[in-house]
Tab-separated table of C-alpha atoms in Angstrom:
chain	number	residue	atom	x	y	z
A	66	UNK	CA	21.054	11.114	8.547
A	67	UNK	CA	21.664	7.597	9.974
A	68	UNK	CA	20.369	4.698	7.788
A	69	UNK	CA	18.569	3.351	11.462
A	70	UNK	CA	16.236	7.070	10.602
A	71	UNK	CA	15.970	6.099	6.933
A	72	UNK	CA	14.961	2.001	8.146
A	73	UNK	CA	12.434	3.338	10.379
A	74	UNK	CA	10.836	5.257	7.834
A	75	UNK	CA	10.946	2.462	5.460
A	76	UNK	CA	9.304	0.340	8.554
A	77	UNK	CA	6.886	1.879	9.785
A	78	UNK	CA	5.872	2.514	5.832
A	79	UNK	CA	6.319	-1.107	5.504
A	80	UNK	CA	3.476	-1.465	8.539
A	81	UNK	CA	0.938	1.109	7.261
A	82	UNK	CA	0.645	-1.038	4.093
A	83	UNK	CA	0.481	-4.302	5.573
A	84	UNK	CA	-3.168	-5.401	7.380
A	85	UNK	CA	-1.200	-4.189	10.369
A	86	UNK	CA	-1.663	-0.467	12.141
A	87	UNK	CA	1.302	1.356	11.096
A	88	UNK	CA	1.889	5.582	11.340
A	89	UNK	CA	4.098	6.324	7.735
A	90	UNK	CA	3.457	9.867	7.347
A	91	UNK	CA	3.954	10.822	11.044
A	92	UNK	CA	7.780	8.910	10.917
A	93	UNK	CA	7.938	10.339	7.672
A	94	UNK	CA	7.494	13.889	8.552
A	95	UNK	CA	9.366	13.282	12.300
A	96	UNK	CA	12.256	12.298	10.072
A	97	UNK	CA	11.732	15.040	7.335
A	98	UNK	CA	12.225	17.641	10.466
A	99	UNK	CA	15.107	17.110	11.388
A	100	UNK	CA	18.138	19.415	10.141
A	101	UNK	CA	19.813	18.641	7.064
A	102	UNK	CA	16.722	15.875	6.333
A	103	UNK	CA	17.622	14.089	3.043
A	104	UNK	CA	14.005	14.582	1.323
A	105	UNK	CA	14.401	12.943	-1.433
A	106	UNK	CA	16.320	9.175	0.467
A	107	UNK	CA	13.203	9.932	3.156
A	108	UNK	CA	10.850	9.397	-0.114
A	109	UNK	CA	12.282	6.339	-1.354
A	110	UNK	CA	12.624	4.769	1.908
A	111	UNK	CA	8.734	5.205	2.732
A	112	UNK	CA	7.742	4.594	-0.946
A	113	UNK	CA	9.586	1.335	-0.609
A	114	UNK	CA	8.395	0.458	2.548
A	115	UNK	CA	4.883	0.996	1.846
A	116	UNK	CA	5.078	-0.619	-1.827
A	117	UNK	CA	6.297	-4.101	-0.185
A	118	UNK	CA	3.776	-4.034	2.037
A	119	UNK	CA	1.507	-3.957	-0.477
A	120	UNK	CA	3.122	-6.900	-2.016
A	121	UNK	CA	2.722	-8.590	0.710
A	122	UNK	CA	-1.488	-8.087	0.871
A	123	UNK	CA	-1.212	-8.864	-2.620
A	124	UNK	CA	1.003	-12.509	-2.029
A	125	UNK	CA	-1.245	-13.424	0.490
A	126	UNK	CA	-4.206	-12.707	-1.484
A	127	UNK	CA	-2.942	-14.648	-4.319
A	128	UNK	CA	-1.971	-17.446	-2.212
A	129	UNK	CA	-4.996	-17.771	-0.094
A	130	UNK	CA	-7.382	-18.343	-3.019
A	131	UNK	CA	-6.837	-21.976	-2.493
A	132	UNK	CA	-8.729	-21.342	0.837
A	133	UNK	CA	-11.534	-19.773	-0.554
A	134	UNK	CA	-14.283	-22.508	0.485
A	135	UNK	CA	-13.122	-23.262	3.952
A	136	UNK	CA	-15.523	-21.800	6.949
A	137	UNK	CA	-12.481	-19.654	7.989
A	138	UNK	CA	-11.675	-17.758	4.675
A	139	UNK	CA	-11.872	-14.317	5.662
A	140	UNK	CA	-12.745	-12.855	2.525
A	141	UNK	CA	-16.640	-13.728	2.380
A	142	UNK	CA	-18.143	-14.545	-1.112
A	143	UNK	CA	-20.360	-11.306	-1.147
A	144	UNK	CA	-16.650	-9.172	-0.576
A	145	UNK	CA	-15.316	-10.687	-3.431
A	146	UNK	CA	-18.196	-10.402	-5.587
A	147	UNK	CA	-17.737	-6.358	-4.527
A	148	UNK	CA	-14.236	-6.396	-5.614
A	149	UNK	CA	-14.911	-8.058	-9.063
A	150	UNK	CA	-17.478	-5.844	-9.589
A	151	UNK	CA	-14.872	-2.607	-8.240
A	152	UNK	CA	-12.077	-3.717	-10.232
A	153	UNK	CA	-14.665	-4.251	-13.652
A	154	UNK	CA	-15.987	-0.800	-13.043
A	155	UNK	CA	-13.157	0.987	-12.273
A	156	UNK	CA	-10.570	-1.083	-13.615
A	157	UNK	CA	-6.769	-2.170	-12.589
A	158	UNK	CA	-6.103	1.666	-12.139
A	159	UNK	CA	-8.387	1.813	-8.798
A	160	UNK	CA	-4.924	0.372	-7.218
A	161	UNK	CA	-3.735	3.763	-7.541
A	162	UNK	CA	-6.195	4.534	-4.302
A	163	UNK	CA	-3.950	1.957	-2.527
A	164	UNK	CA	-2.385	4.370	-0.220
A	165	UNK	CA	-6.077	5.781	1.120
A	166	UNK	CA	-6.500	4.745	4.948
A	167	UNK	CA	-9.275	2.172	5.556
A	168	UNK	CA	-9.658	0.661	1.603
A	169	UNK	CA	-6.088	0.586	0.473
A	170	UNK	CA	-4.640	-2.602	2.024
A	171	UNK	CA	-8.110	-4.494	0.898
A	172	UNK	CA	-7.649	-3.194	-2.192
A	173	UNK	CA	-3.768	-4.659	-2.900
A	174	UNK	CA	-5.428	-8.054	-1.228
A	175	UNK	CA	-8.162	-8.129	-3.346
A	176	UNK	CA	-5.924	-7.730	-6.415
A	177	UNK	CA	-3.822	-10.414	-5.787
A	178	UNK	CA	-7.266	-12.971	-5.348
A	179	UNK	CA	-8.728	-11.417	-8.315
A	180	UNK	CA	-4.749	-12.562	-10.142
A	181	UNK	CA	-4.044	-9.418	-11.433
A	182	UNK	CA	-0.968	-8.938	-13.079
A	183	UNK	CA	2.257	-8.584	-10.825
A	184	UNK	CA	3.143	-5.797	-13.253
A	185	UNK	CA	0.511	-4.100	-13.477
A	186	UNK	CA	-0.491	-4.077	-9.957
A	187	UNK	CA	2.929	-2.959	-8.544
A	188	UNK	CA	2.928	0.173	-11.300
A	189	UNK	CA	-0.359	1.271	-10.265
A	190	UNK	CA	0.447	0.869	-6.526
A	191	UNK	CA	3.881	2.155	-6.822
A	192	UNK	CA	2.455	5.598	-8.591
A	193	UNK	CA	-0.154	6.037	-6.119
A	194	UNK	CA	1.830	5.309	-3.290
A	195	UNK	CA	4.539	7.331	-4.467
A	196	UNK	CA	2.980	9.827	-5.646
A	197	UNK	CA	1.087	10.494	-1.781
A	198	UNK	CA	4.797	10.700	-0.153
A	199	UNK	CA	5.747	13.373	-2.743
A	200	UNK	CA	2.762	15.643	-1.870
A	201	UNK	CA	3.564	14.870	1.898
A	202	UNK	CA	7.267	16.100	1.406
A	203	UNK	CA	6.391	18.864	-1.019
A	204	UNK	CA	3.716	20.241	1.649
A	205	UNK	CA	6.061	19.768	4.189
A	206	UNK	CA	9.106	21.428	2.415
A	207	UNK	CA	6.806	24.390	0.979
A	208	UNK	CA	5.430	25.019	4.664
A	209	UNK	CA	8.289	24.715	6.767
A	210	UNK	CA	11.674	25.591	5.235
């Protein structure tokens, strides 16, 4: 396995958590098929990728909440009354949901506006997002080898 295979996961992992489009799983399991796949260097490279992405939703939140009352801001005060009211509900371990499609990258942006802990945030992302790629992998290694 060539470390370009294992950057490419980590990339396009990297992508999928970021407000960008990005395809993880599919590099993830186009990687994973190939003979002699190093499972285990495949999961850290996508769980890293996808966990800095996250940090960077969560960076920019934090840093655009000086922005907050310009026209432009594109968080809109009736979004960010829904995430106070998700993360008060639900609490700091909703980040776990990071990885789901659609809610997950609002979710580590909304954390970082809302100041949540660095700490806490990347445990609860990294567990979630982690613990997605090791279901992946396991479904992938239980159905084809």
């Amino acid at each position: 396995m060539t470390p370009s295979l294992l950057f490419g996961v980590f990339s396009a992992a990297f992508l999928s958590a970021t407000l960008l489009v990005g395809v993880s799983e599919a590099a993830l399991l186009a990687a994973a098929s190939l003979p002699d796949a190093p499972l285990l260097a495949l999961f850290l490279a996508a769980t890293a990728g996808n966990v800095l992405g996250a940090v960077v939703n969560y960076a920019l939140g934090r840093s655009l909440t000086r922005f907050e009352n310009r026209r432009w801001f594109p968080v809109s005060p009736a979004n960010r009354r829904k995430a106070q009211t998700l993360f008060a509900r639900f609490g700091r371990p909703v980040l776990l949901f990071s990885w789901l499609p659609v809610v997950g990258d609002p979710l580590t942006l909304a954390a970082g506006l809302l100041r949540t802990p660095f700490a806490v945030f990347l445990l609860f992302v990294t567990a979630g997002k982690a613990a997605r790629y090791a279901v992946i992998l396991w479904i992938w290694d239980t159905a084809f080898t």
